[in-house]
Every structure is written in structure tokens, then in C-alpha cells.
């Protein structure tokens, strides 16, 4: 399952540089699938099958605190033993997102999709 940042976030910035998928964004920042990934042009999102423009800017998920794009979060599978955002968060606001449950195989497939492996 993806990780979500709760509204307890203090916007400290600790998680931002830890994410290997560039799935974490600042409050109010637009995001793209292509940010620091191998994706570009029209791509099919694993799990949903939706076709999207990887380069299109998307509306921020939160204007108040840092947020994680679920389609880009792999819980750091294939990079680290645990989600790095949760490991460095001083207020423990990076928690599993029950609305985006995925098993390890799905998370590893998403990693491969994001990074062209």
C-alpha cells in the first residue's frame, strides 16, 4: 500500500529528499508522473489502467502540508527495507494509506514502471 502524509505534518521537509520515486511534493506544488522518473508522453498507470500524459502538471493533492502521490509511491520497495519518509519523519505522520493497498509484487512492478526497468 502507498504511504500517506497526515494533517499532523509540520512541513519540516525531512521526507522530501528521501523519496527515491519523487512521490513527495511540497504543499501547493503541482506534480507530474515524469518528475525524476523515466516516464514521458502517454503512459498506462499500473493498477488502474488509466492512460495519462506523464508530462502533464496535475493539481496539488494538498495546499496545507506535504503530500505523496499514491501512483508514484512504492513504499521504497526495491530501494530500502522500509519507507524512508516514515523513517525520517519527526512527528510520525507518514503512515500506510488504506485507500491504496498493494502487495509487494505490485509495488515492485510500479518501481520498474517508474524507472524503466
Short mmCIF file of C-alpha atoms in Angstrom, two decimals:
data_model
loop_
_atom_site.label_atom_id
_atom_site.label_comp_id
_atom_site.label_asym_id
_atom_site.label_seq_id
_atom_site.Cartn_x
_atom_site.Cartn_y
_atom_site.Cartn_z
CA UNK A 1 0.00 0.00 0.00
CA UNK A 2 1.14 3.54 -0.55
CA UNK A 3 2.10 5.86 2.26
CA UNK A 4 0.10 8.97 3.09
CA UNK A 5 1.15 12.08 4.99
CA UNK A 6 -1.44 13.05 7.59
CA UNK A 7 -2.52 16.55 8.53
CA UNK A 8 -0.19 16.30 11.54
CA UNK A 9 2.66 17.16 9.13
CA UNK A 10 4.74 20.13 10.34
CA UNK A 11 6.17 20.79 6.86
CA UNK A 12 9.72 20.16 8.07
CA UNK A 13 10.95 18.92 4.67
CA UNK A 14 12.74 15.85 6.12
CA UNK A 15 10.91 13.40 3.85
CA UNK A 16 11.27 15.25 0.57
CA UNK A 17 14.83 14.29 -0.33
CA UNK A 18 14.43 10.72 0.96
CA UNK A 19 11.90 9.57 -1.63
CA UNK A 20 13.54 7.55 -4.44
CA UNK A 21 10.46 7.98 -6.67
CA UNK A 22 9.93 11.72 -6.29
CA UNK A 23 6.45 10.92 -4.99
CA UNK A 24 6.52 13.60 -2.26
CA UNK A 25 5.68 17.21 -3.01
CA UNK A 26 5.54 20.49 -1.13
CA UNK A 27 2.16 21.95 -0.18
CA UNK A 28 0.50 23.55 -3.20
CA UNK A 29 3.09 22.22 -5.67
CA UNK A 30 1.83 20.75 -8.94
CA UNK A 31 3.17 17.27 -9.79
CA UNK A 32 3.82 15.09 -12.82
CA UNK A 33 4.44 11.40 -13.32
CA UNK A 34 7.63 12.31 -15.18
CA UNK A 35 9.28 14.20 -12.28
CA UNK A 36 12.57 12.33 -11.68
CA UNK A 37 11.30 9.16 -13.36
CA UNK A 38 11.78 7.57 -16.78
CA UNK A 39 8.18 8.26 -17.75
CA UNK A 40 7.22 10.62 -20.58
CA UNK A 41 4.38 11.01 -23.02
CA UNK A 42 1.28 8.83 -22.74
CA UNK A 43 1.65 6.04 -20.18
CA UNK A 44 -0.66 3.47 -18.61
CA UNK A 45 -0.80 3.61 -14.81
CA UNK A 46 -0.29 0.20 -13.18
CA UNK A 47 -3.22 -0.99 -11.12
CA UNK A 48 -5.77 1.42 -12.58
CA UNK A 49 -5.03 1.02 -16.28
CA UNK A 50 -5.66 4.74 -16.77
CA UNK A 51 -3.84 6.39 -19.63
CA UNK A 52 -2.23 9.67 -18.64
CA UNK A 53 0.21 12.22 -20.02
CA UNK A 54 3.27 11.73 -17.81
CA UNK A 55 4.41 15.29 -18.51
CA UNK A 56 1.12 16.99 -17.67
CA UNK A 57 1.10 19.04 -14.47
CA UNK A 58 -1.52 17.84 -12.01
CA UNK A 59 -3.22 19.78 -9.25
CA UNK A 60 -1.67 19.53 -5.79
CA UNK A 61 -3.19 16.92 -3.50
CA UNK A 62 -2.72 19.27 -0.53
CA UNK A 63 -2.23 23.01 -0.18
CA UNK A 64 -1.57 22.75 3.55
CA UNK A 65 1.09 20.07 4.08
CA UNK A 66 3.50 17.84 2.17
CA UNK A 67 1.76 15.09 0.23
CA UNK A 68 2.53 11.79 -1.50
CA UNK A 69 1.25 10.88 -4.96
CA UNK A 70 -0.08 7.31 -4.46
CA UNK A 71 0.61 6.27 -8.07
CA UNK A 72 4.31 7.07 -7.55
CA UNK A 73 4.75 5.62 -4.04
CA UNK A 74 6.32 2.16 -3.83
CA UNK A 75 6.95 2.21 -0.06
CA UNK A 76 10.62 2.32 -1.15
CA UNK A 77 10.41 -1.36 -2.24
CA UNK A 78 13.45 -2.24 -4.29
CA UNK A 79 15.41 0.63 -2.75
CA UNK A 80 15.17 0.30 1.05
CA UNK A 81 13.83 -2.09 3.69
CA UNK A 82 11.29 0.45 4.94
CA UNK A 83 9.59 3.61 3.69
CA UNK A 84 12.19 6.33 4.13
CA UNK A 85 9.63 9.11 4.64
CA UNK A 86 8.30 7.31 7.71
CA UNK A 87 11.82 6.55 8.94
CA UNK A 88 12.86 10.22 8.99
CA UNK A 89 9.55 11.87 9.97
CA UNK A 90 9.93 13.56 13.37
CA UNK A 91 6.17 13.53 14.06
CA UNK A 92 5.30 10.09 12.64
CA UNK A 93 2.78 11.44 10.16
CA UNK A 94 3.84 9.17 7.26
CA UNK A 95 1.53 6.19 7.62
CA UNK A 96 0.09 3.41 5.40
CA UNK A 97 -2.69 4.61 3.10
CA UNK A 98 -5.58 2.19 3.48
CA UNK A 99 -7.18 3.62 0.32
CA UNK A 100 -4.24 2.44 -1.81
CA UNK A 101 -3.41 -1.14 -0.82
CA UNK A 102 -0.85 -3.00 -2.93
CA UNK A 103 1.22 -6.11 -2.31
CA UNK A 104 5.00 -6.31 -2.70
CA UNK A 105 4.80 -7.59 -6.29
CA UNK A 106 2.58 -4.67 -7.30
CA UNK A 107 4.91 -2.17 -5.59
CA UNK A 108 7.96 -3.65 -7.32
CA UNK A 109 6.14 -3.55 -10.67
CA UNK A 110 5.34 0.11 -10.05
CA UNK A 111 9.01 0.78 -9.26
CA UNK A 112 10.02 -0.86 -12.56
CA UNK A 113 7.37 1.21 -14.40
CA UNK A 114 8.59 4.47 -12.90
CA UNK A 115 12.26 3.80 -13.52
CA UNK A 116 12.15 1.97 -16.87
CA UNK A 117 13.44 -1.33 -15.56
#
